[in-house]
XYZ file of C-alpha atoms in Angstrom:
535
model
C -9.920 -20.046 0.337
C -12.882 -21.920 1.017
C -12.557 -24.482 3.918
C -15.302 -26.603 5.983
C -14.331 -26.485 9.843
C -14.860 -29.766 11.088
C -17.251 -29.777 14.435
C -14.501 -29.577 16.881
C -12.800 -26.531 15.441
C -16.376 -25.113 15.253
C -16.849 -26.472 19.197
C -13.471 -23.986 19.694
C -14.893 -20.577 18.639
C -17.504 -20.636 19.928
C -16.249 -19.115 23.192
C -15.182 -16.260 20.644
C -18.335 -14.856 19.656
C -22.799 -15.740 19.944
C -24.732 -17.123 18.219
C -27.886 -15.540 15.794
C -30.630 -16.247 13.344
C -31.507 -14.972 10.335
C -33.525 -15.782 8.142
C -34.666 -17.141 4.410
C -34.072 -14.249 2.241
C -32.157 -11.863 5.485
C -29.299 -9.439 4.288
C -26.454 -11.158 7.055
C -23.819 -7.945 5.287
C -24.431 -4.808 3.066
C -22.089 -4.231 0.248
C -19.734 -0.533 1.411
C -21.323 -1.612 4.869
C -19.560 -2.755 8.271
C -20.597 -7.131 8.771
C -21.691 -8.152 12.234
C -18.403 -9.671 11.884
C -16.744 -13.119 11.329
C -19.995 -14.989 10.628
C -19.552 -18.993 10.837
C -22.400 -21.047 9.349
C -23.943 -23.822 11.593
C -27.039 -24.246 9.625
C -28.121 -23.265 6.796
C -26.690 -22.018 3.441
C -26.092 -17.320 2.445
C -24.670 -16.456 -0.579
C -21.773 -13.791 -1.784
C -22.750 -11.542 -4.384
C -21.835 -8.247 -5.732
C -23.456 -5.788 -7.477
C -22.264 -4.795 -10.576
C -22.287 -0.574 -12.170
C -25.078 -2.116 -14.168
C -27.404 -2.913 -10.972
C -26.560 -6.244 -12.233
C -26.007 -8.984 -9.865
C -23.045 -11.705 -9.984
C -22.763 -15.108 -7.400
C -19.395 -14.948 -5.991
C -19.686 -17.668 -4.096
C -22.087 -20.016 -1.660
C -21.294 -21.117 2.120
C -23.235 -24.133 3.722
C -23.255 -25.228 7.686
C -19.084 -25.815 8.648
C -17.408 -22.048 5.880
C -17.572 -18.622 7.097
C -17.995 -15.695 5.433
C -15.618 -12.937 4.719
C -12.705 -11.440 3.920
C -9.453 -9.350 5.187
C -12.627 -6.119 5.883
C -13.491 -8.399 8.585
C -10.602 -8.751 10.422
C -9.956 -4.777 10.144
C -13.360 -4.039 10.753
C -14.036 -1.820 7.799
C -16.944 -1.786 5.460
C -17.843 -5.444 3.301
C -16.810 -5.668 -0.154
C -19.999 -7.799 -0.967
C -23.330 -8.514 0.019
C -24.146 -11.748 1.952
C -27.916 -13.249 1.803
C -29.249 -15.937 3.264
C -30.734 -17.759 0.986
C -32.608 -20.241 3.758
C -32.724 -19.826 8.100
C -29.469 -19.809 8.777
C -28.383 -20.526 12.757
C -24.677 -18.350 12.482
C -21.514 -17.595 14.608
C -21.181 -13.896 15.172
C -17.118 -12.890 16.514
C -16.519 -9.416 16.315
C -13.312 -8.565 14.919
C -10.929 -8.031 17.673
C -12.592 -11.220 18.995
C -11.415 -12.915 15.643
C -8.516 -11.149 16.237
C -7.885 -13.324 19.117
C -9.181 -17.281 17.713
C -6.025 -16.288 15.082
C -3.635 -15.859 18.192
C -4.719 -18.324 20.716
C -6.064 -21.259 17.897
C -3.214 -21.406 15.993
C -3.320 -23.902 13.594
C -6.976 -22.952 13.507
C -5.967 -19.252 13.099
C -3.746 -20.257 10.293
C -7.023 -21.826 7.742
C -8.695 -18.586 8.629
C -5.942 -15.861 7.960
C -5.142 -18.163 4.790
C -8.823 -17.744 3.147
C -9.356 -14.677 4.475
C -5.587 -13.547 1.605
C -7.296 -16.129 -0.569
C -11.003 -13.942 -0.167
C -9.077 -10.836 -1.112
C -6.894 -12.423 -3.402
C -9.617 -13.509 -5.141
C -11.941 -10.149 -5.027
C -8.950 -8.248 -6.889
C -8.698 -11.269 -9.514
C -12.661 -10.859 -10.632
C -12.267 -7.155 -9.997
C -15.111 -7.799 -7.415
C -16.327 -5.522 -5.144
C -14.239 -1.835 -4.978
C -14.878 1.272 -6.324
C -15.484 1.986 -9.957
C -13.297 4.534 -11.624
C -14.411 6.388 -14.707
C -12.312 7.606 -16.694
C -9.597 7.668 -19.862
C -7.975 4.645 -19.080
C -3.981 6.682 -19.667
C -4.901 10.045 -17.609
C -2.999 10.560 -14.863
C -5.577 11.156 -12.160
C -7.096 7.253 -13.582
C -3.808 6.483 -13.387
C -2.903 7.822 -9.920
C -6.350 6.653 -8.213
C -6.002 3.093 -9.758
C -2.704 2.813 -8.935
C -3.471 4.386 -5.438
C -5.934 0.778 -4.856
C -3.680 -1.406 -6.246
C -0.741 -0.363 -3.072
C -4.022 -0.353 -1.327
C -4.925 -4.539 -2.153
C -8.451 -2.850 -3.051
C -10.426 -4.463 -5.898
C -11.923 -1.701 -7.595
C -12.399 -1.112 -11.707
C -11.911 1.260 -14.527
C -13.846 1.871 -17.097
C -13.031 3.895 -20.303
C -16.445 6.054 -21.411
C -13.779 5.323 -25.111
C -13.553 1.177 -24.738
C -16.404 0.704 -23.160
C -19.879 0.697 -23.631
C -20.605 0.616 -19.675
C -19.178 3.510 -18.940
C -21.562 4.818 -22.501
C -23.592 4.016 -19.687
C -23.108 5.505 -16.882
C -21.805 8.845 -17.934
C -25.531 9.289 -19.663
C -27.449 7.920 -16.786
C -25.249 10.406 -13.729
C -25.534 13.229 -16.249
C -21.281 13.468 -15.996
C -19.827 15.448 -18.214
C -16.120 14.004 -19.385
C -14.605 17.149 -18.947
C -15.018 16.883 -15.064
C -13.256 12.711 -15.441
C -12.050 10.780 -13.864
C -15.252 10.052 -11.043
C -15.443 7.155 -8.709
C -17.879 5.624 -7.145
C -17.895 4.537 -4.427
C -19.689 1.375 -2.465
C -21.644 3.721 -0.036
C -23.259 5.737 -3.418
C -21.637 8.705 -3.285
C -19.944 10.208 -6.530
C -16.320 11.886 -5.693
C -14.984 13.691 -8.630
C -11.107 12.894 -9.772
C -10.682 12.521 -5.536
C -7.937 12.519 -3.843
C -5.764 10.408 -1.435
C -7.475 10.424 1.633
C -10.459 11.739 0.308
C -11.277 8.860 -1.963
C -9.757 6.221 2.100
C -12.957 7.998 3.952
C -15.418 7.641 1.604
C -14.453 3.609 1.138
C -13.912 3.837 5.161
C -10.084 2.435 4.826
C -9.358 5.023 7.120
C -11.678 6.652 10.339
C -11.737 9.962 12.969
C -9.147 9.484 15.265
C -10.207 9.283 18.953
C -7.529 11.419 20.227
C -8.727 10.432 23.812
C -6.447 7.199 23.486
C -3.455 7.341 23.974
C -1.235 4.542 21.711
C 2.324 3.145 22.631
C 3.896 4.351 19.717
C 3.285 5.451 16.589
C 5.152 4.451 13.685
C 5.235 6.905 10.906
C 5.998 5.271 7.898
C 4.322 1.818 6.433
C 7.511 0.527 3.950
C 9.498 -2.966 6.421
C 10.810 -1.134 8.881
C 7.532 0.736 9.711
C 5.632 -2.468 10.056
C 8.500 -4.373 10.427
C 8.126 -2.596 13.797
C 4.323 -2.367 14.044
C 3.862 -6.146 14.159
C 7.266 -6.491 17.036
C 5.742 -4.454 19.012
C 2.151 -5.373 18.834
C 2.979 -8.530 18.975
C 4.744 -7.652 22.427
C 1.398 -6.398 24.038
C 2.365 -2.094 22.444
C -1.045 -0.326 21.742
C 0.693 0.854 18.550
C -0.967 2.811 15.687
C 0.718 3.153 11.459
C 0.691 6.430 9.964
C 1.976 6.689 6.226
C 1.161 9.733 3.818
C 0.017 7.464 0.738
C 0.184 3.926 0.727
C 1.780 1.067 3.127
C 5.077 -0.665 1.234
C 7.193 2.393 0.905
C 9.828 2.044 -1.570
C 9.711 -1.468 -0.926
C 6.350 -2.365 -1.623
C 6.928 -0.757 -5.967
C 9.460 -2.913 -6.277
C 8.581 -5.377 -9.917
C 10.363 -8.474 -8.239
C 13.337 -9.267 -4.669
C 15.186 -11.706 -5.804
C 17.363 -11.279 -2.697
C 16.087 -11.278 0.148
C 16.292 -13.689 2.157
C 13.679 -16.985 2.522
C 12.225 -16.308 -1.000
C 15.224 -18.488 -3.366
C 12.206 -17.840 -6.286
C 11.566 -13.699 -5.609
C 9.129 -11.829 -4.314
C 7.448 -8.917 -5.207
C 7.657 -5.968 -3.431
C 4.148 -5.670 -3.133
C 3.382 -9.033 -1.969
C 5.992 -8.794 0.289
C 4.445 -5.658 1.720
C 1.292 -7.576 2.180
C 2.101 -9.353 3.863
C 3.725 -7.709 6.210
C 0.394 -5.700 6.359
C -1.955 -7.505 6.600
C 0.331 -9.512 10.387
C 0.099 -6.075 11.291
C -3.863 -5.406 11.502
C -3.610 -9.691 12.952
C -2.220 -8.665 15.626
C -4.199 -5.180 16.155
C -2.585 -2.084 15.009
C -4.194 0.367 14.329
C -3.921 1.851 10.175
C -4.172 5.379 9.415
C -3.540 4.964 6.011
C -3.604 7.409 4.403
C -3.188 10.977 6.243
C -0.212 12.755 6.178
C 1.808 14.104 9.486
C 2.114 17.609 9.567
C 3.690 18.395 12.910
C 5.514 16.119 15.733
C 4.880 17.676 19.002
C 5.369 17.268 22.748
C 2.393 17.425 25.980
C 3.343 17.619 29.289
C 1.686 15.391 31.503
C 1.611 15.127 35.066
C 5.713 13.662 35.485
C 6.088 12.138 31.869
C 5.110 13.752 28.308
C 3.701 12.562 25.564
C 4.106 13.207 22.495
C 1.454 14.704 19.977
C 1.087 13.856 14.980
C -1.241 16.663 14.455
C -2.330 14.701 11.094
C -5.254 14.886 7.891
C -7.975 17.714 8.746
C -6.861 18.867 12.856
C -6.574 14.977 13.778
C -4.220 14.087 16.949
C -2.537 11.513 17.227
C -0.944 10.884 21.588
C 1.930 8.630 21.880
C 4.685 7.800 24.663
C 6.802 6.964 21.669
C 7.189 7.302 18.402
C 8.982 6.211 15.460
C 10.176 7.709 12.623
C 10.392 5.816 9.496
C 8.999 7.850 6.853
C 11.894 6.822 4.589
C 12.530 9.180 1.663
C 11.026 10.932 -1.393
C 11.497 9.889 -4.895
C 14.692 12.181 -6.771
C 13.440 14.196 -9.911
C 15.959 14.801 -12.502
C 16.273 18.657 -13.764
C 14.026 19.163 -16.498
C 12.453 22.219 -16.982
C 8.911 20.605 -18.120
C 9.171 17.725 -16.249
C 6.268 18.190 -13.803
C 3.975 18.762 -17.177
C 4.172 15.636 -18.720
C 3.802 13.252 -15.576
C 1.995 11.197 -14.353
C 0.933 10.355 -17.335
C 4.796 9.603 -19.388
C 6.593 10.322 -16.215
C 6.593 7.354 -13.575
C 8.596 7.002 -10.834
C 8.296 2.798 -10.493
C 7.077 -0.073 -12.223
C 3.664 -1.839 -12.176
C 1.681 -4.015 -14.242
C -0.473 -0.722 -14.007
C 2.413 1.408 -16.256
C 3.886 -1.845 -17.699
C 0.022 -2.254 -19.353
C 0.144 1.637 -21.330
C 3.632 1.179 -22.386
C 3.201 -2.660 -24.023
C 4.535 -3.644 -27.113
C 6.266 -0.040 -27.166
C 9.783 1.837 -26.505
C 10.540 3.323 -23.472
C 13.740 5.185 -21.427
C 14.597 4.179 -17.634
C 17.007 6.564 -15.972
C 18.764 5.202 -12.971
C 21.541 2.679 -11.591
C 20.598 1.357 -8.595
C 18.976 -2.330 -7.725
C 15.283 -0.783 -7.429
C 15.920 0.389 -11.466
C 17.919 -2.935 -12.161
C 14.884 -4.687 -11.739
C 12.762 -2.430 -13.867
C 14.210 -2.836 -16.500
C 14.126 -7.084 -16.367
C 10.371 -6.245 -15.152
C 9.334 -4.193 -18.219
C 11.759 -5.744 -20.940
C 9.086 -8.526 -20.672
C 6.123 -6.499 -21.414
C 7.901 -3.664 -23.933
C 10.080 -3.541 -27.470
C 12.656 -2.383 -25.980
C 14.052 -0.479 -22.819
C 16.567 2.054 -23.188
C 18.406 2.424 -19.397
C 20.337 5.557 -19.150
C 23.221 5.839 -16.706
C 24.385 8.801 -15.456
C 28.450 6.771 -14.670
C 30.734 4.463 -15.572
C 29.035 1.069 -14.785
C 26.317 0.036 -13.887
C 29.339 -2.383 -10.968
C 29.234 0.096 -8.421
C 24.934 0.917 -7.625
C 23.703 -2.111 -8.622
C 23.274 -6.112 -7.720
C 25.441 -8.511 -9.923
C 22.416 -11.637 -10.431
C 20.635 -8.512 -12.282
C 23.449 -7.463 -13.700
C 23.881 -10.732 -15.394
C 20.249 -10.550 -16.398
C 20.169 -7.532 -17.582
C 23.265 -8.364 -19.870
C 20.904 -10.987 -21.049
C 18.081 -9.266 -22.362
C 18.563 -8.858 -25.847
C 15.533 -5.555 -26.229
C 17.472 -4.133 -22.745
C 20.758 -0.748 -24.599
C 22.001 1.000 -21.391
C 23.373 4.056 -22.411
C 26.599 5.050 -20.011
C 27.791 8.553 -19.423
C 24.505 10.293 -20.218
C 22.035 12.044 -19.037
C 18.623 13.157 -19.706
C 18.313 16.762 -21.772
C 15.123 17.197 -22.560
C 11.164 16.157 -23.138
C 9.377 17.431 -25.454
C 5.842 16.842 -26.583
C 1.812 18.606 -26.034
C -0.310 17.308 -23.261
C 1.774 14.038 -23.388
C 5.440 12.912 -24.037
C 6.715 12.327 -27.283
C 10.563 11.956 -27.802
C 12.692 12.509 -24.777
C 16.729 13.311 -25.540
C 20.233 12.831 -23.918
C 23.280 14.171 -24.391
C 26.647 11.438 -23.218
C 29.221 13.233 -21.386
C 32.394 12.077 -22.785
C 31.163 12.936 -27.133
C 28.678 14.910 -25.960
C 26.154 13.179 -28.637
C 23.437 13.999 -28.375
C 20.408 11.151 -29.072
C 15.773 12.232 -29.404
C 13.504 8.761 -29.790
C 10.275 8.431 -29.778
C 9.403 7.254 -26.299
C 5.713 8.169 -24.289
C 7.034 6.793 -21.068
C 9.805 7.649 -18.864
C 10.378 5.777 -15.610
C 12.675 7.952 -13.415
C 14.251 6.260 -10.096
C 17.318 8.006 -9.795
C 17.604 7.581 -5.970
C 15.781 9.084 -3.432
C 15.549 12.647 -0.859
C 14.752 12.225 3.618
C 11.478 12.654 3.892
C 11.940 14.841 6.755
C 10.138 18.739 5.676
C 7.657 17.722 8.867
C 10.180 17.014 11.633
C 10.739 20.537 11.556
C 10.424 22.533 15.331
C 10.538 19.666 16.812
C 13.932 19.324 17.880
C 14.699 15.656 16.557
C 18.464 16.510 14.824
C 19.081 15.621 11.570
C 22.201 15.383 9.200
C 23.543 17.887 6.197
C 21.247 16.207 3.993
C 18.656 16.188 5.973
C 18.248 12.640 7.172
C 18.043 11.549 10.926
C 20.862 11.750 13.022
C 20.447 9.307 16.278
C 22.375 7.775 19.195
C 23.994 11.176 19.518
C 24.646 12.013 23.231
C 24.805 10.186 26.664
C 22.847 7.367 27.368
C 20.963 7.232 23.472
C 20.525 4.586 22.083
C 22.322 3.709 18.591
C 18.123 4.172 17.271
C 16.503 6.561 19.589
C 16.940 10.513 18.296
C 18.353 14.023 19.643
C 14.412 13.829 21.477
C 13.854 11.644 24.163
C 11.382 8.720 23.487
C 11.186 9.369 19.396
C 13.945 6.810 16.978
C 14.568 6.399 13.180
C 14.508 3.272 11.164
C 14.860 2.820 7.426
C 15.573 4.750 4.968
C 15.680 7.776 6.988
C 17.699 7.148 9.186
C 20.936 8.684 9.150
C 23.620 6.600 8.343
C 21.535 3.334 8.257
C 21.651 0.532 5.178
C 19.502 1.319 2.414
C 17.855 -2.898 1.738
C 14.580 -4.651 2.922
C 16.460 -6.861 5.016
C 18.203 -4.289 6.713
C 15.140 -2.146 7.586
C 12.927 -5.263 8.886
C 16.393 -5.640 11.112
C 15.597 -2.231 12.328
C 12.587 -2.459 12.407
C 12.858 -5.392 15.159
C 15.633 -3.885 17.173
C 13.612 -0.699 17.538
C 10.897 -2.868 19.720
C 12.979 -3.440 22.486
C 14.316 -0.044 22.652
C 10.765 1.459 23.397
C 10.453 -1.503 26.025
C 13.670 -0.204 28.151
C 12.309 3.759 27.838
C 8.408 2.850 28.673
C 10.142 0.941 31.449
C 11.939 3.903 32.639
C 10.058 6.874 32.391
C 7.144 4.058 34.611
């Protein structure tokens, strides 16, 4: 995490940056502001610290000559999560973010050490909850969970202060004169206070997304940042195509919400979906991919420029992205049960994925989980280690038709997972929070009601293609994007020349992470062919 570079390594870095001097006590990096770049110390000492919510300062690390300061925020040129101050007179080499990416690509061995350190430092900040915004509100509030889930999926350190449990929270409420009925609020690093913000508002306050340069013409715009979209981004950018990725939530897609993926090639001990997708996300940034996450695409259009056409994507508040080609990788939306009062409990009691946030909420309790696919199996096994009992509710006659054998065997080996087949949920009961769940067996008609405060729904997904309405992209009867139809069409090309579809959103695709990654790689070759023909 904190390597000391050899003098010859420092010399190799000098061609990428410029020398700068800082006097003792000078602030080199300010929390919530853009850093001057990646800082390599030639002499002197630099102290890295964070300020807690109550003006207390905690030192994270002190760097000396031969070390470098920075973490993943400096790679993507996002606001710093920590403060950096010269303890004594400092001579440093400053490498701008775009030149840092050149270091990672052109100096492979040295770049590997630097990239590993940047990733580990972000992991360390996450474990320490150092830097990042502070969410003030009840930990079991649906909005607190929504904001916390977004920050976790975005791999952003943060803290949650519950006024019912944390004395610091009560002090903050008094300090900022907050009415508890207005919770949650978010304290951002730049000093702004947001009242129950949406994900996009919070991301903009944190500097995660910036105004789009509408004059810039990208070679490829990718809508969706699941396995397919991130794979396409990595291959496109590494092969010299200017690339932008847009997603309305957080990177990773449904794969990023998987508690554990054990049948992905190259990971014999398994890996969490978030860890796998975070690696892909960092890899894409290493090659210079522009990330616009979270920002929702509302419409795909086209404009004529000279003898050729350019695609436009309307996003956010009247902003527009322009690109020569578009890759549709928008995946699917979680399917909901047809229950009249379902929305009443969503967020706080009804969940569509099983992350550590949800696991902590239902620790030691009895829960119900609906689903029979691999995602449901992974979630059931993960939650079984946290809760008293898991009721796995399956509509079909067996798990074998839709779930991998290794997961079935693992479920059978868990003493606190009970599988109920040919069964459907019939009712949710409670006032402000869920208290009971009832289900009925289709063969016997027997109805069961249990005291359950948390229900997990992993019952498949519907294609996320509403944003394609009116843009001449052909869909099948279920709403998936049709590809390879017509003369001279690439198998991944849609009915609109120069637009491609990959991953779960594509009709006929195999719904597996490895398949999505393969299509992401394959589509880049098709983009090269299309651009060559256009030229």
